[in-house]
Amino acid sequence: MEWCVSMPKVELHAHLNGSIRVSTLLELAKAEKGDIDFSEVEHVIVKYERSLIEVFKMFDLIHNLTTDHNTVTRITKEVVEDFASENVVYLELRTTPKRNDSIGMSKRSYVEAVLKGLRSVSSVDVAFIPHNEDSKSLFSSLPTITNDKCNGVARKRIYVRLLLSIDRRETTEAALETVKLALEMRHLGVVGIDLSGNPKVGEWTTYLPALEFAKEQGLHVTLHCGEVPNPEEVHNMLDFHPQRIGHACFFEDEHQRRLKSSKIPVEICLTSNVRTLSVPSIDVHHFVDLYNAKHPLVLCTDDSGVFSTCLSKEYKIAADSFGLGRREMFELSRNGVEHIFADSGVKEDLRNFFNSVAKNME
Ligand code: 5GP
């Protein structure tokens, strides 16, 4: 496990509110003066196993406790610190901009609170404003690199980019509002759009106009795809050809073939898939088939707080369950760089960084 922690990693599928520290969630629940009775929710928060339905109930509880500007800022800061502490060097954090008129929150002010959280991180170096040719690279600006294991430098550095999520409960208009906001906030590190939320809710045709608009405008798009059996939707999503998809659990043979020939990278969330019973057990996880086919893959956490995991743990699970050695894990992590949504300057900096630490990771 220690080696997995020391390895530099790329996280491309992390939901902000799902990545909340359990200690923070318990603290917020305890302090809540409103509708929530702590004694009733404590066991829900600390529960280990959760079905997909329970997971979405858990998100309603989390949102009740976190959706105010200060808390959004706080959890953003903590989540970035947590990923950086385990040597995640590039984090694409996704979150659903929320509107709550009763507290004066608009989708824009929600995202501004997230940005404030990024700015408030002081224990690690965070780069979230997009590169321009004159700006220094995060890693190549020093002769040797972050990772303590490699060179004894304790201060961590992390690139962060944001994806704005469309929740499947939203209308076409609300989805379009999110895409417009993402376009307006590109200069602040928003690189794309995600479609997420309860997969049993909503229709593909509702989000399609917003997703097409995002694509036309040059935003990257990733879709939660095949989390429940819904072959028609999987078919439509593959037709849309997003830049990445998340999960890809319930794929019929024909869709699996199409996925492989399309080379659309898949964000793999092992613990999440097992806990929510989207796969029957880890040993039959589709990671193996896709990995053997050399399909582009990235290991991710999904919701590290909700599923009590972290990215290092996900690599350890892959090593233990599928027999990956250090070299394979490092290559898997390094290949993740090719699928990030940030600009080519960041990609190049990360490629150089991975190259520079490769020898030390054997
Ligand atoms: P937030 O967007 O509020 O920062 O993060 C929590 C939200 O992400 C949830 O309410 C849900 O919309 C989405 N989410 C988190 N985990 C999953 C998942 O495993 N599947 C899907 N479809 N959506 C998820």
Coordinates of C-alpha atoms and ligand atoms in Angstrom, one line a residue:
M1 CA 0.0 0.0 0.0
E2 CA 2.8 2.4 0.9
W3 CA 4.2 2.0 -2.6
C4 CA 0.8 2.8 -4.1
V5 CA 0.6 5.9 -2.0
S6 CA 4.1 7.0 -3.2
M7 CA 3.3 6.5 -6.8
P8 CA 2.2 9.7 -8.7
K9 CA -1.4 9.3 -9.8
V10 CA -4.0 11.0 -11.9
E11 CA -7.6 11.2 -10.7
L12 CA -10.2 11.8 -13.4
H13 CA -13.5 10.7 -11.7
A14 CA -14.1 12.3 -8.3
H15 CA -17.3 13.9 -7.3
L16 CA -16.8 16.8 -4.9
N17 CA -19.5 16.0 -2.4
G18 CA -18.9 12.3 -2.6
S19 CA -15.3 12.9 -1.7
I20 CA -16.1 14.7 1.6
R21 CA -14.2 13.5 4.6
V22 CA -16.4 11.3 6.9
S23 CA -15.1 13.3 9.9
T24 CA -16.3 16.5 8.2
L25 CA -19.7 15.0 7.4
L26 CA -20.1 13.8 11.0
E27 CA -19.1 17.2 12.3
L28 CA -21.6 19.0 10.0
A29 CA -24.4 16.5 10.9
K30 CA -23.7 17.0 14.7
A31 CA -23.8 20.8 14.3
E32 CA -26.9 20.9 12.2
K33 CA -29.7 22.7 14.0
G34 CA -32.4 22.1 11.4
D35 CA -34.4 19.0 10.3
I36 CA -31.6 16.5 10.9
D37 CA -31.5 14.4 14.1
F38 CA -27.8 13.4 14.5
S39 CA -28.6 10.1 16.3
E40 CA -30.7 9.0 13.3
V41 CA -28.1 9.8 10.6
E42 CA -24.8 8.9 12.4
H43 CA -25.2 5.1 11.5
V44 CA -26.1 6.0 7.9
I45 CA -22.9 8.1 7.6
V46 CA -20.6 5.5 9.0
K47 CA -22.2 2.5 7.2
Y48 CA -19.8 0.6 5.1
E49 CA -21.9 -1.3 2.5
R50 CA -24.4 0.7 0.4
S51 CA -26.6 -0.2 -2.5
L52 CA -26.9 2.2 -5.4
I53 CA -30.3 3.4 -4.1
E54 CA -28.8 4.0 -0.6
V55 CA -25.9 5.9 -2.2
F56 CA -28.3 8.4 -3.8
K57 CA -30.2 8.7 -0.5
M58 CA -26.8 9.4 1.1
F59 CA -26.2 12.2 -1.4
D60 CA -29.4 13.9 -0.4
L61 CA -28.2 13.8 3.2
I62 CA -24.8 15.1 2.2
H63 CA -26.3 17.9 0.1
N64 CA -28.5 19.0 3.0
L65 CA -25.4 19.5 5.1
T66 CA -23.0 20.9 2.6
T67 CA -24.9 23.2 0.2
D68 CA -24.0 26.6 1.6
H69 CA -21.1 28.7 0.2
N70 CA -18.7 28.3 3.2
T71 CA -19.1 24.5 3.4
V72 CA -18.6 24.1 -0.3
T73 CA -15.4 26.1 0.0
R74 CA -14.3 24.1 3.0
I75 CA -14.9 20.7 1.4
T76 CA -13.2 21.7 -1.8
K77 CA -10.1 22.7 0.2
E78 CA -10.1 19.4 2.1
V79 CA -10.7 17.2 -0.9
V80 CA -7.8 18.8 -2.8
E81 CA -5.5 18.4 0.3
D82 CA -6.5 14.8 0.7
F83 CA -5.8 13.9 -3.0
A84 CA -2.5 15.7 -2.9
S85 CA -1.5 14.0 0.3
E86 CA -1.5 10.6 -1.5
N87 CA 0.5 12.0 -4.4
V88 CA -2.3 12.7 -6.9
V89 CA -0.6 15.1 -9.2
Y90 CA -3.6 15.9 -11.5
L91 CA -7.1 16.0 -10.2
E92 CA -10.2 16.5 -12.3
L93 CA -12.8 17.3 -9.8
R94 CA -16.5 17.3 -10.8
T95 CA -19.4 18.9 -9.1
T96 CA -23.0 19.7 -9.8
P97 CA -23.6 23.5 -9.6
K98 CA -26.6 24.0 -7.3
R99 CA -29.1 26.7 -7.0
N100 CA -30.7 27.4 -3.6
D101 CA -32.7 30.7 -3.7
S102 CA -33.4 30.6 0.1
I103 CA -29.7 31.1 0.9
G104 CA -28.9 33.3 -2.2
M105 CA -27.0 30.5 -4.0
S106 CA -26.9 30.5 -7.8
K107 CA -25.1 27.9 -9.9
R108 CA -22.5 30.6 -10.5
S109 CA -22.0 31.5 -6.8
Y110 CA -21.8 27.7 -6.1
V111 CA -18.9 27.4 -8.5
E112 CA -17.3 30.5 -7.2
A113 CA -17.4 28.9 -3.7
V114 CA -15.5 25.9 -5.2
L115 CA -12.9 28.2 -6.7
K116 CA -12.5 30.0 -3.4
G117 CA -11.8 26.6 -1.9
L118 CA -9.1 26.0 -4.5
R119 CA -7.5 29.3 -3.7
S120 CA -7.6 28.7 0.0
V121 CA -5.4 25.6 -0.1
S122 CA -2.1 26.5 1.5
S123 CA -0.6 23.3 2.6
V124 CA 0.1 22.2 -1.0
D125 CA 0.9 24.0 -4.3
V126 CA -2.3 24.0 -6.4
A127 CA -2.4 25.1 -10.1
F128 CA -5.9 25.5 -11.4
I129 CA -5.8 28.4 -13.8
P130 CA -5.1 27.2 -17.3
H131 CA -1.7 27.4 -18.7
N132 CA -0.5 30.0 -21.1
E133 CA 2.8 29.9 -22.8
D134 CA 4.5 32.3 -20.4
S135 CA 3.4 30.6 -17.2
K136 CA 5.7 28.2 -15.4
S137 CA 4.9 24.5 -15.4
L138 CA 4.0 23.1 -12.0
F139 CA 6.6 20.3 -12.1
S140 CA 9.3 21.4 -14.5
S141 CA 9.9 24.6 -12.5
L142 CA 12.0 22.7 -10.0
P143 CA 14.9 20.4 -10.9
T144 CA 13.5 17.4 -9.1
I145 CA 10.0 16.5 -8.3
T146 CA 7.3 16.3 -5.6
N147 CA 7.1 12.8 -4.5
D148 CA 8.7 12.4 -1.0
K149 CA 9.7 8.8 -1.8
C150 CA 11.7 10.1 -4.9
N151 CA 13.6 13.0 -3.6
G152 CA 12.6 13.9 0.0
V153 CA 10.7 17.0 -1.0
A154 CA 7.7 17.1 1.3
R155 CA 5.6 19.8 -0.3
K156 CA 3.1 18.4 -2.7
R157 CA 2.0 19.9 -5.9
I158 CA -1.2 19.2 -7.8
Y159 CA -3.0 20.4 -10.9
V160 CA -6.7 20.7 -10.5
R161 CA -9.3 21.2 -13.2
L162 CA -13.1 21.3 -12.8
L163 CA -15.9 19.5 -14.6
L164 CA -19.4 20.8 -14.1
S165 CA -22.0 18.0 -13.7
I166 CA -25.5 17.9 -15.1
D167 CA -27.7 16.0 -12.7
R168 CA -30.1 13.6 -14.4
R169 CA -33.0 15.2 -12.4
E170 CA -32.4 18.5 -14.3
T171 CA -34.4 19.9 -17.2
T172 CA -32.9 20.8 -20.6
E173 CA -32.9 24.4 -19.6
A174 CA -31.0 23.8 -16.3
A175 CA -28.5 21.6 -18.2
L176 CA -28.0 24.3 -20.7
E177 CA -27.4 26.8 -17.9
T178 CA -24.6 24.6 -16.5
V179 CA -23.0 24.3 -19.9
K180 CA -23.1 28.1 -20.4
L181 CA -21.6 28.6 -17.0
A182 CA -18.8 26.1 -17.8
L183 CA -18.1 28.1 -21.0
E184 CA -17.9 31.4 -19.1
M185 CA -15.6 29.8 -16.5
R186 CA -13.1 28.2 -18.9
H187 CA -10.4 30.7 -18.0
L188 CA -10.8 29.6 -14.3
G189 CA -10.0 26.0 -15.0
V190 CA -13.4 24.5 -16.0
V191 CA -12.5 22.0 -18.7
G192 CA -15.7 20.0 -19.3
I193 CA -19.1 18.6 -18.6
D194 CA -20.1 15.4 -16.8
L195 CA -23.6 13.7 -16.9
S196 CA -24.3 12.0 -13.6
G197 CA -27.0 11.5 -10.9
N198 CA -29.3 8.6 -10.3
P199 CA -29.1 6.4 -13.4
K200 CA -32.6 5.2 -12.9
V201 CA -33.9 8.8 -13.3
G202 CA -34.4 10.9 -16.5
E203 CA -34.1 10.5 -20.2
W204 CA -31.1 10.9 -22.6
T205 CA -33.1 13.2 -24.9
T206 CA -33.4 15.7 -22.0
Y207 CA -29.7 16.3 -21.7
L208 CA -28.7 15.8 -25.4
P209 CA -29.2 19.4 -26.5
A210 CA -27.0 20.7 -23.7
L211 CA -24.3 18.0 -24.3
E212 CA -24.3 18.7 -28.0
F213 CA -23.9 22.4 -27.3
A214 CA -21.0 21.7 -25.0
K215 CA -19.3 19.6 -27.7
E216 CA -19.9 22.2 -30.4
Q217 CA -18.3 24.9 -28.1
G218 CA -15.2 22.7 -27.6
L219 CA -15.9 21.6 -24.0
H220 CA -14.9 18.1 -23.1
V221 CA -17.7 15.7 -22.2
T222 CA -17.7 12.6 -20.0
L223 CA -20.8 10.5 -19.3
H224 CA -21.8 8.1 -16.6
C225 CA -22.7 5.2 -18.9
G226 CA -24.1 1.7 -18.2
E227 CA -24.4 1.9 -14.4
V228 CA -27.7 0.1 -14.7
P229 CA -29.0 -2.1 -17.5
N230 CA -30.3 0.3 -20.1
P231 CA -29.0 -0.8 -23.6
E232 CA -30.9 1.9 -25.5
E233 CA -29.2 4.6 -23.5
V234 CA -25.7 3.0 -23.8
H235 CA -26.3 2.8 -27.6
N236 CA -27.2 6.5 -27.7
M237 CA -24.3 7.5 -25.5
L238 CA -21.8 5.6 -27.8
D239 CA -23.4 7.3 -30.8
F240 CA -22.7 10.7 -29.1
H241 CA -19.0 9.7 -28.8
P242 CA -18.0 11.5 -25.6
Q243 CA -14.3 12.0 -24.8
R244 CA -14.5 9.6 -21.9
I245 CA -17.1 7.5 -20.1
G246 CA -17.5 6.5 -16.4
H247 CA -18.2 2.9 -15.2
A248 CA -19.3 0.9 -18.3
C249 CA -20.7 -1.9 -16.2
F250 CA -23.8 -3.1 -17.9
F251 CA -22.6 -3.4 -21.5
E252 CA -24.1 -6.0 -23.8
D253 CA -21.6 -7.8 -26.1
E254 CA -22.4 -5.5 -29.1
H255 CA -21.8 -2.4 -27.0
Q256 CA -18.6 -3.8 -25.6
R257 CA -17.4 -4.4 -29.1
R258 CA -18.4 -0.8 -30.1
L259 CA -16.7 0.6 -27.0
K260 CA -13.4 -1.2 -27.8
S261 CA -13.4 -0.1 -31.5
S262 CA -14.3 3.5 -30.4
K263 CA -11.3 3.6 -28.0
I264 CA -13.3 5.9 -25.7
P265 CA -11.3 5.9 -22.4
V266 CA -13.1 4.4 -19.5
E267 CA -12.9 5.8 -15.9
I268 CA -12.9 2.6 -13.7
C269 CA -14.2 2.8 -10.2
L270 CA -13.6 -0.6 -8.6
T271 CA -14.8 -0.1 -5.1
S272 CA -17.8 1.9 -6.1
N273 CA -18.9 -0.7 -8.6
V274 CA -18.5 -3.6 -6.1
R275 CA -20.2 -1.7 -3.3
T276 CA -23.2 -0.7 -5.4
L277 CA -23.4 -4.2 -6.9
S278 CA -22.9 -2.8 -10.4
V279 CA -20.6 -5.8 -10.7
P280 CA -21.2 -9.0 -8.8
S281 CA -17.7 -9.3 -7.5
I282 CA -14.2 -7.8 -8.1
D283 CA -12.9 -11.0 -9.8
V284 CA -15.4 -10.6 -12.6
H285 CA -14.9 -6.9 -13.1
H286 CA -14.8 -5.7 -16.7
F287 CA -11.4 -4.0 -15.9
V288 CA -9.7 -7.3 -16.8
D289 CA -11.3 -7.7 -20.3
L290 CA -10.6 -4.0 -21.2
Y291 CA -7.1 -4.1 -19.7
N292 CA -6.2 -7.2 -21.7
A293 CA -7.6 -5.6 -24.8
K294 CA -5.3 -2.6 -24.1
H295 CA -8.4 -0.4 -24.0
P296 CA -7.6 3.1 -22.6
L297 CA -8.5 3.0 -18.8
V298 CA -8.0 5.2 -15.8
L299 CA -8.5 4.0 -12.2
C300 CA -10.6 6.4 -10.2
T301 CA -12.3 6.7 -6.8
D302 CA -15.7 8.1 -7.7
D303 CA -16.7 9.0 -4.1
S304 CA -13.8 8.5 -1.7
G305 CA -15.8 9.7 1.3
V306 CA -19.0 7.7 0.6
F307 CA -17.1 4.5 -0.3
S308 CA -14.3 4.9 2.3
T309 CA -11.5 4.6 -0.3
C310 CA -8.7 6.6 -1.8
L311 CA -6.9 6.4 -5.2
S312 CA -3.9 4.5 -3.7
K313 CA -6.3 1.9 -2.3
E314 CA -7.9 1.5 -5.8
Y315 CA -4.4 0.7 -7.2
K316 CA -3.8 -1.7 -4.4
I317 CA -7.1 -3.5 -5.1
A318 CA -6.2 -3.7 -8.8
A319 CA -2.7 -5.2 -7.9
D320 CA -4.2 -7.7 -5.5
S321 CA -7.2 -8.7 -7.6
F322 CA -5.7 -8.7 -11.1
G323 CA -2.1 -9.4 -10.4
L324 CA -0.7 -6.1 -11.6
G325 CA 2.9 -5.5 -10.7
R326 CA 4.6 -2.2 -9.9
R327 CA 5.6 -1.6 -13.5
E328 CA 2.0 -2.2 -14.8
M329 CA 0.5 0.0 -12.1
F330 CA 2.9 2.8 -12.9
E331 CA 2.2 2.5 -16.7
L332 CA -1.6 2.5 -15.9
S333 CA -1.2 5.6 -13.9
R334 CA 1.1 7.3 -16.4
N335 CA -1.3 6.5 -19.3
G336 CA -4.0 8.4 -17.4
V337 CA -2.2 11.6 -18.4
E338 CA -3.2 10.9 -22.1
H339 CA -6.9 11.2 -21.1
I340 CA -6.9 14.4 -19.1
F341 CA -9.1 17.3 -20.3
A342 CA -6.5 20.0 -19.5
D343 CA -4.5 21.6 -22.2
S344 CA -1.4 20.3 -23.9
G345 CA 1.0 22.3 -21.7
V346 CA -0.3 20.5 -18.6
K347 CA -0.1 17.2 -20.4
E348 CA 3.5 17.8 -21.4
D349 CA 4.5 18.8 -17.9
L350 CA 2.9 15.7 -16.5
R351 CA 4.5 13.4 -19.1
N352 CA 7.9 14.9 -18.3
F353 CA 7.2 14.4 -14.6
F354 CA 6.2 10.8 -14.9
N355 CA 9.3 10.2 -17.1
S356 CA 11.5 11.8 -14.6
V357 CA 10.3 9.6 -11.7
A358 CA 9.9 6.3 -13.7
K359 CA 13.3 4.9 -12.6
N360 CA 12.6 5.6 -8.9
M361 CA 9.3 3.7 -9.0
E362 CA 10.7 0.2 -9.9
Ligands
5GP1 P1 -21.6 16.8 -6.2 O1 -21.9 16.9 -7.7 O2 -22.8 17.2 -5.4 O3 -20.4 17.5 -5.9 O4 -21.4 15.2 -5.9 C1 -22.4 14.3 -5.6 C2 -23.2 14.0 -6.8 O5 -22.5 13.3 -7.8 C3 -24.4 13.1 -6.5 O6 -25.5 13.8 -6.1 C4 -24.7 12.5 -7.9 O7 -25.4 13.4 -8.7 C5 -23.3 12.4 -8.5 N1 -22.7 11.1 -8.3 C6 -21.8 10.7 -7.3 N2 -21.5 9.4 -7.4 C7 -22.2 8.9 -8.5 C8 -22.2 7.6 -9.1 O8 -21.6 6.7 -8.7 N3 -23.1 7.5 -10.1 C9 -23.8 8.6 -10.6 N4 -24.6 8.4 -11.7 N5 -23.7 9.8 -10.1 C10 -22.9 10.0 -9.0

